[in-house]
Coordinates of C-alpha atoms and ligand atoms in Angstrom, one line a residue:
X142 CA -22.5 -25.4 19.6
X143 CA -25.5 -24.3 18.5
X144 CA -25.6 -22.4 14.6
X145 CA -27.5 -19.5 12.9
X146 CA -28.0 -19.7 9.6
X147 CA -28.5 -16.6 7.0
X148 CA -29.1 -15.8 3.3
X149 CA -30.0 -13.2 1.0
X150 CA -33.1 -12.7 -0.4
X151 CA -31.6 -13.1 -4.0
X152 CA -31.1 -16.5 -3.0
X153 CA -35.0 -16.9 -4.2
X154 CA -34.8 -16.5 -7.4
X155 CA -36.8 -16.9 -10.8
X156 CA -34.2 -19.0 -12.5
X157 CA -33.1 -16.5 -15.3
X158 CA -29.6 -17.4 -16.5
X159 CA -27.3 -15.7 -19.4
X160 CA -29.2 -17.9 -21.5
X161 CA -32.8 -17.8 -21.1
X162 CA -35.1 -15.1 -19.3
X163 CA -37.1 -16.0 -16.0
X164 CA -39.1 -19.4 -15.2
X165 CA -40.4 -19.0 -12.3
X166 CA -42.8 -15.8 -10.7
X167 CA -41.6 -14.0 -8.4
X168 CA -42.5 -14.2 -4.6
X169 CA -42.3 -10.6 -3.5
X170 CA -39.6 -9.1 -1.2
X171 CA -42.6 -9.8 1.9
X172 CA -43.3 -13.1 1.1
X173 CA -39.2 -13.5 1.6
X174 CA -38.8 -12.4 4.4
X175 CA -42.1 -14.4 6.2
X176 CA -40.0 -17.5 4.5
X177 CA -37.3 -17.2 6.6
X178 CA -38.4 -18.2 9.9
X179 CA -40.4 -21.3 8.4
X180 CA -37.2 -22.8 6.5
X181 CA -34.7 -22.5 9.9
X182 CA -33.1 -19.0 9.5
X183 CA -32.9 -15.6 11.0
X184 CA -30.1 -13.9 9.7
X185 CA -31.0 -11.8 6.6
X186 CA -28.3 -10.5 4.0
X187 CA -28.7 -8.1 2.1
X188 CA -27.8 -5.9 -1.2
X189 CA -28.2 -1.9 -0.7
X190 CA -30.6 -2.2 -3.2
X191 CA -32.7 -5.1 -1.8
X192 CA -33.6 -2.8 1.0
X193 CA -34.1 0.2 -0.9
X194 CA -35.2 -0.3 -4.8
X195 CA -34.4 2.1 -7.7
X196 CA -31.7 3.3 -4.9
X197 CA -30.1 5.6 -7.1
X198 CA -33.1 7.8 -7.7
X199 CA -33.5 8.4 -4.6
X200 CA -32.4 11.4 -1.7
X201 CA -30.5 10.3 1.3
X202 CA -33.7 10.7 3.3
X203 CA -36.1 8.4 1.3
X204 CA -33.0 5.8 1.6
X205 CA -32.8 5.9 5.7
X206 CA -37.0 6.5 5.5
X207 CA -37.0 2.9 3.4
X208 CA -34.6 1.2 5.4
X209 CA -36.4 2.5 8.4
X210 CA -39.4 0.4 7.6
X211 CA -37.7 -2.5 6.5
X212 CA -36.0 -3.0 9.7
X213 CA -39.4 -2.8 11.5
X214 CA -40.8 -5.5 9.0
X215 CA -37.4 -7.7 10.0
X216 CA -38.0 -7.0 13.9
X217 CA -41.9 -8.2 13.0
X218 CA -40.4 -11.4 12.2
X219 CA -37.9 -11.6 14.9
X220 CA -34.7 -12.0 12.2
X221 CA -31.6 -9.7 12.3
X222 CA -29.3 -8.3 9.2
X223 CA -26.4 -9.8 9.1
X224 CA -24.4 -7.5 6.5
X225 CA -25.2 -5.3 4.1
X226 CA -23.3 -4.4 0.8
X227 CA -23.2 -1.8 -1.6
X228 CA -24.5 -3.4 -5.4
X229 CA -21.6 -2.1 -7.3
X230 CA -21.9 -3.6 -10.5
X231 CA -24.9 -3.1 -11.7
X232 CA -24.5 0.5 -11.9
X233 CA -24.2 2.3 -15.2
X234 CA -21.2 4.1 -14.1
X235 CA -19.1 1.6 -12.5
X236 CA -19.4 -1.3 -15.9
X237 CA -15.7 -0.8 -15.7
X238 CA -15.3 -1.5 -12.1
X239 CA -16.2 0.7 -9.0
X240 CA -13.3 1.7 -6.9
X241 CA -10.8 0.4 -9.8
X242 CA -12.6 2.8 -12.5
X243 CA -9.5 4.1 -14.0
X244 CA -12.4 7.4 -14.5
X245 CA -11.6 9.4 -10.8
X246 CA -15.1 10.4 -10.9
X247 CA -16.6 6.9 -10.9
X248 CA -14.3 5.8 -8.2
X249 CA -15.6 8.5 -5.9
X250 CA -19.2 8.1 -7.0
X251 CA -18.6 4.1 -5.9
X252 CA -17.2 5.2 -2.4
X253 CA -20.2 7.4 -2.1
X254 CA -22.3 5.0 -2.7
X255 CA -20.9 3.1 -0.2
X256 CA -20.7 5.5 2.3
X257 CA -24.4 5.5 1.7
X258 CA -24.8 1.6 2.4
X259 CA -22.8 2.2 5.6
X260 CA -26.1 4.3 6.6
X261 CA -28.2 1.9 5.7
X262 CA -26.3 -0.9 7.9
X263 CA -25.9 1.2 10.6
X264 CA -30.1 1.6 10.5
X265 CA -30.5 -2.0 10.1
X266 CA -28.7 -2.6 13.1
X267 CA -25.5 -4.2 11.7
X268 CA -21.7 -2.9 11.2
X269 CA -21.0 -5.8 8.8
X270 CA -20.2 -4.2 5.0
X271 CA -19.5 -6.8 2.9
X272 CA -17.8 -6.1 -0.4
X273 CA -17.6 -8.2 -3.0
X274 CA -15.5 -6.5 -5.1
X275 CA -17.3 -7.9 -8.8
X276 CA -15.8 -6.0 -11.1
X277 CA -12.3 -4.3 -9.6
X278 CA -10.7 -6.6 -12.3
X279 CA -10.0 -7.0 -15.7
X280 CA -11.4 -8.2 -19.1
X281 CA -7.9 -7.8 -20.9
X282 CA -4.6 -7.1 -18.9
X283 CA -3.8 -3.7 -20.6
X284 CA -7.1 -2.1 -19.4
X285 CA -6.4 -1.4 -16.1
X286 CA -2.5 -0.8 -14.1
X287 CA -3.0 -3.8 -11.4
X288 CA -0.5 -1.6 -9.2
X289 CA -2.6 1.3 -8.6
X290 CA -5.6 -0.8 -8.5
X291 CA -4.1 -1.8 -5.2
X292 CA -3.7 1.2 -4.1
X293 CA -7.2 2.3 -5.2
X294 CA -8.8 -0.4 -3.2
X295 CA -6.4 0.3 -0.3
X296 CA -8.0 4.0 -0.5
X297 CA -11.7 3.4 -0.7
X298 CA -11.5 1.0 2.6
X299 CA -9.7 3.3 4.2
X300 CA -11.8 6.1 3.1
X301 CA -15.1 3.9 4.2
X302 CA -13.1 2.5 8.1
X303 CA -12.7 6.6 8.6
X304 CA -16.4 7.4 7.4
X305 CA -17.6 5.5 10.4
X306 CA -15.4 4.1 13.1
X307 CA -17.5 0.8 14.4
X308 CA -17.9 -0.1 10.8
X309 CA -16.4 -3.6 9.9
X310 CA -15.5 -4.4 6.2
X311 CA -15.7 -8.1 5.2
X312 CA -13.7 -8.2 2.0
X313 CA -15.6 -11.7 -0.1
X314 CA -12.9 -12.6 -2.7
X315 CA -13.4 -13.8 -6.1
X316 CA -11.1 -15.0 -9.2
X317 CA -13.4 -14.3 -12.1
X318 CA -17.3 -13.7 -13.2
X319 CA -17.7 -11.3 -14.7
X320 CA -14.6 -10.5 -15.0
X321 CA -11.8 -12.4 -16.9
X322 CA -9.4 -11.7 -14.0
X323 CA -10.5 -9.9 -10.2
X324 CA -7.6 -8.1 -8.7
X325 CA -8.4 -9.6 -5.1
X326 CA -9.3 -13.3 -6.2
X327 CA -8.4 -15.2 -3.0
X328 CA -8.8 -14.8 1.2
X329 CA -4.6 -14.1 1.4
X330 CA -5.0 -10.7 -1.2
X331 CA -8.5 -9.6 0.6
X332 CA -6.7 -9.9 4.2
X333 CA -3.2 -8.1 2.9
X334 CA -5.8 -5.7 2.2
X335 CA -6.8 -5.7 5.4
X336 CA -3.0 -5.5 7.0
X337 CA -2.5 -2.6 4.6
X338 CA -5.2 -0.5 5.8
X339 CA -5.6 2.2 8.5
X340 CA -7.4 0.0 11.1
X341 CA -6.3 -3.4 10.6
X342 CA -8.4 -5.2 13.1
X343 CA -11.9 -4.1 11.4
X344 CA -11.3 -5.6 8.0
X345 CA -11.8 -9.1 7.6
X346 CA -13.3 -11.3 4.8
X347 CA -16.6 -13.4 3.8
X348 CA -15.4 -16.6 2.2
X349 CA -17.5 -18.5 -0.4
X350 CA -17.0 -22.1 -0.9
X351 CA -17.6 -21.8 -4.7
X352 CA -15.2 -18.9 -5.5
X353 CA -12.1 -20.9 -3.4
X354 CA -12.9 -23.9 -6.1
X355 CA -12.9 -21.4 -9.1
X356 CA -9.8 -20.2 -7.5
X357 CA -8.3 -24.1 -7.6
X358 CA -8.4 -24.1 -4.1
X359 CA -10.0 -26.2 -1.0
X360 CA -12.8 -24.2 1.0
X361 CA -11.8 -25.8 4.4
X362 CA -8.0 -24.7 4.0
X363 CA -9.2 -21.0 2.8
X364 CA -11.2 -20.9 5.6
X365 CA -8.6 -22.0 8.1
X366 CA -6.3 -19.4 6.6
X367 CA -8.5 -16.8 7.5
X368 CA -9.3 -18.2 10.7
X369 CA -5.6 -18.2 11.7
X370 CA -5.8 -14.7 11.3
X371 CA -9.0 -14.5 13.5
X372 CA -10.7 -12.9 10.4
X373 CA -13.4 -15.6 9.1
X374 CA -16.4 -13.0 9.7
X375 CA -18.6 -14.5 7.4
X376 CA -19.1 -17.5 5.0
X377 CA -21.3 -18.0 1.6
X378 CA -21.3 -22.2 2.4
X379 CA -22.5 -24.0 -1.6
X380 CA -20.9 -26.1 -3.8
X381 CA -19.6 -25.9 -7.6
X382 CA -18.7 -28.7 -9.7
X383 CA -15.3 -27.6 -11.3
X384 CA -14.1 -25.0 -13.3
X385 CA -17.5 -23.6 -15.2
X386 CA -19.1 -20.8 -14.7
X387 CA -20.2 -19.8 -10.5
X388 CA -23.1 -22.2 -10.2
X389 CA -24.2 -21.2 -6.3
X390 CA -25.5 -25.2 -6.2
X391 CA -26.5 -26.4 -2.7
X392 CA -24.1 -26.9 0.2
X393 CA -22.5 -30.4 -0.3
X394 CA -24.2 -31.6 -3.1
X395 CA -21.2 -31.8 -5.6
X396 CA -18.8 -33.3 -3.1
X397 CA -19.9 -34.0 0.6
X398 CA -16.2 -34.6 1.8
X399 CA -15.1 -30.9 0.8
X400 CA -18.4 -29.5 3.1
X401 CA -17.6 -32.3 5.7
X402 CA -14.2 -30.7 5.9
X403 CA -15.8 -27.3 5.8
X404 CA -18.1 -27.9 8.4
X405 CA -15.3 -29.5 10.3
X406 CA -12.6 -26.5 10.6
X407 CA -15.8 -23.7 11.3
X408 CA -16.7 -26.5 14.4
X409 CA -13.4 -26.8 15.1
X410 CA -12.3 -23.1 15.5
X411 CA -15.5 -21.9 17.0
X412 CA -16.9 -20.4 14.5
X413 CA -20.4 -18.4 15.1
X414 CA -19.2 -18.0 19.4
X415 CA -18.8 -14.9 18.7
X416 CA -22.1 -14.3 16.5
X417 CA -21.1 -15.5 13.4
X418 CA -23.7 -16.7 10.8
X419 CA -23.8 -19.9 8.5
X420 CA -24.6 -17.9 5.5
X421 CA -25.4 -19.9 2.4
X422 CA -25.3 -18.5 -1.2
X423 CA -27.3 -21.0 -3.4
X424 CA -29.1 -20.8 -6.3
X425 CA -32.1 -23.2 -6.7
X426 CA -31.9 -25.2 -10.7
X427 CA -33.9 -23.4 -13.0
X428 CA -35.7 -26.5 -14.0
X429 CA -37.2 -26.2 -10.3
X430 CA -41.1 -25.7 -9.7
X431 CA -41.9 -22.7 -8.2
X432 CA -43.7 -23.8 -5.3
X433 CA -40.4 -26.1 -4.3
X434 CA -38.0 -23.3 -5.2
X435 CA -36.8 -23.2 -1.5
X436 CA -35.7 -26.7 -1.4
X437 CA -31.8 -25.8 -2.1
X438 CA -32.2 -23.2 1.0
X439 CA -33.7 -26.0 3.4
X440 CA -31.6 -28.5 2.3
X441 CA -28.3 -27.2 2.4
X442 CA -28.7 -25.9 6.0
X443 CA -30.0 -29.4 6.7
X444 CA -27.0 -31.1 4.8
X445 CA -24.6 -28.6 7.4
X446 CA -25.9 -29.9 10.5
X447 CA -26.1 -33.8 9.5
X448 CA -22.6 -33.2 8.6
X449 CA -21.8 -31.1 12.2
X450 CA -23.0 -34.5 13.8
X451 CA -20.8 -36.3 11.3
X452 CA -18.1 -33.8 13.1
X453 CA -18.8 -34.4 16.4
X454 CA -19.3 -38.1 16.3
X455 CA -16.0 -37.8 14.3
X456 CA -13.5 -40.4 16.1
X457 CA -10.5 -37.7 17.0
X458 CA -8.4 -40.7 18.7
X459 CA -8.6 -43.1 15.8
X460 CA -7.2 -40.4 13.7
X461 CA -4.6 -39.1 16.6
X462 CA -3.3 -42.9 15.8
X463 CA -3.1 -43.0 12.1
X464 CA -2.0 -39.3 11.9
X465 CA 0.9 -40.8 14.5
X466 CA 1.4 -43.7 11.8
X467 CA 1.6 -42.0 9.3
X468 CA -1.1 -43.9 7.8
X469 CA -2.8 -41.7 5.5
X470 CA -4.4 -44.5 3.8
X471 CA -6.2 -45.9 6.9
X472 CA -7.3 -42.4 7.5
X473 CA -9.1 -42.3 4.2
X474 CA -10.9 -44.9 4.5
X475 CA -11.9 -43.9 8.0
X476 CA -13.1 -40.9 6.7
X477 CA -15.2 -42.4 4.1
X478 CA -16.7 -45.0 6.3
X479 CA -17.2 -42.2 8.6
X480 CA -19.5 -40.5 5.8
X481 CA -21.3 -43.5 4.4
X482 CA -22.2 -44.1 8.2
X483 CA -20.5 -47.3 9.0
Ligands
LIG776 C1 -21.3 -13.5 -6.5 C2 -21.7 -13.5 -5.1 C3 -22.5 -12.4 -4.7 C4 -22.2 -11.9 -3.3 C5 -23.2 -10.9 -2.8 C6 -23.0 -10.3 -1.4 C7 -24.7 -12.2 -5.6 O1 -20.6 -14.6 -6.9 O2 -21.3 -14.4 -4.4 O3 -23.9 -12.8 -4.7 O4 -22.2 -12.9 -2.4 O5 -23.3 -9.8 -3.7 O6 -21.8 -9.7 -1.4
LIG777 MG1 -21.5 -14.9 -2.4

């Protein structure tokens, strides 16, 4: 099994945190894009707004004109967009939330908007719409009715499947940042979503490995869930150490045996046979030089196919036997001698 590998260009970054303004100059949205190639990728994702800037000034034909030109840059470089999605909460009318506003005018400004980054997929050659749904949450309970905020969300998908019918939506979940509480924190809420909706079979979700741990749960078991369901469209593959705020650190480098597994159930259930990218979301550390501030991006796909050997080499019998013996035990110290490469 081969693997194609994707990020965002937000992933190179200038290392500006909550705390303390940017370290780093910026490499310009060109100089991105000519990275990609060099560091092993050719999927691009993207924001609505990292295709087109100051998107909200702009008429519906200067949008597709941008976009336009940017997909002849990405064909210059032989990569492909992998999804697009609409920047939701940035916007000075959706601060509290987009399609959860409880303001009816905000909710169909953020569907309108997204109608908008539908065009701009379907330009870039994708029908992936990712939706991270940021701020369709709370700060305090009372704000918001969680009931109709189901049904709100329920309404903007179906409002954006009908818009255009070979669109796919891949719902990425997340429990908190920035809010206190999101209303669709885990894979088993996004794809109830996606049973509830008017076209079940194109909504489907982009799992990140960090937001499952923020949620208290394991990656490889979120991902299986949604592999059941035939529905793992996408991942954001990092790592987070604990309950703190997201930190987007590279793939494996907090704990190798949660991205072993991780690795494992993707190889196992064919993920990426039918197109499917290895996306990563990581953040390089702000203490990092600019010149080597594309190590995190190099290293985590290189971490994910040391550990896809580590998968393949992977001794299925030994494990058939201790599974059989109940021997749980012997099967994690297999494992572990299995990683340190004995
Ligand atoms: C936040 C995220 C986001 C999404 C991105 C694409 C900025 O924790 O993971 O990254 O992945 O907006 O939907
Ligand atoms: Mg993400």
């Amino acid at each position: 099994m081969t693997f194609r590998f994707s990020f965002g260009p937000w992933n190179i970054h200038e290392g500006a945190d909550p705390f303390g303004p940017p370290v780093r100059q910026s490499y310009d949205f060109q100089e991105k894009l000519a990275a990609y190639r060099e560091l092993g990728f050719e999927g691009v994702q993207f924001h609505d707004d990292d295709i087109v800037p100051d998107i909200a000034g702009k008429t519906h034909a200067q949008v597709m004109r941008r976009a336009g030109e940017v997909r002849r840059i990405l064909d210059g470089h032989g990569l492909v967009t992998e999804i697009v999605a609409p920047r939701l909460w940035e916007g000075a009318n959706t601060i509290d939330g987009a399609y959860t506003s409880n303001d009816p005018n905000e909710r169909l400004q953020a569907i309108e908007r997204s109608k908008q980054t539908i065009d701009i997929a379907r330009e870039m050659g994708t029908n992936n719409l990712v939706l991270w749904l940021a701020r369709e949450g709370t700060y305090i309970r009372e704000a918001k009715n969680p009931v109709d905020a189901v049904h709100f969300l329920i309404d903007a998908i179906n409002k954006l499947l009908d818009y255009d019918k070979t669109i796919r939506i891949l719902i990425e979940p997340k429990p908190n940042e920035p809010m206190d509480q999101a209303y669709i924190p885990t894979i088993g809420h996004a794809l109830s979503l996606a049973y509830r909706s008017t076209d079940p079979d194109r909504v489907g979700g982009l799992i990140e490995s960090a937001h499952c741990i923020l949620a208290g749960l394991d990656p490889s078991d979120e991902m299986g869930y949604a592999l059941a369901h035939g529905k793992l469209w996408s991942v954001h593959l990092n790592d987070q150490n604990g309950l703190k705020y997201d930190q987007d650190k590279s793939f494996g480098s907090d704990n190798l045996r949660r991205a072993f597994n991780q690795v494992r159930v993707l190889a196992d259930n064919g993920y990426g046979s039918n197109g499917e990218f290895i996306g990563l979301d990581v953040k390089a550390m702000r203490t990092q030089p600019r010149e080597l501030s594309f190590k995190h991006l190099a290293n985590s796909r290189s971490l994910f196919l040391r550990l896809a050997d580590k998968v393949r080499t992977y001794d299925r019998e030994k494990e058939r036997q201790l599974v059989a013996a109940r021997d749980y035990e012997g099967l994690d110290e297999y494992v572990l001698d299995h990683l340190l490469g004995r």
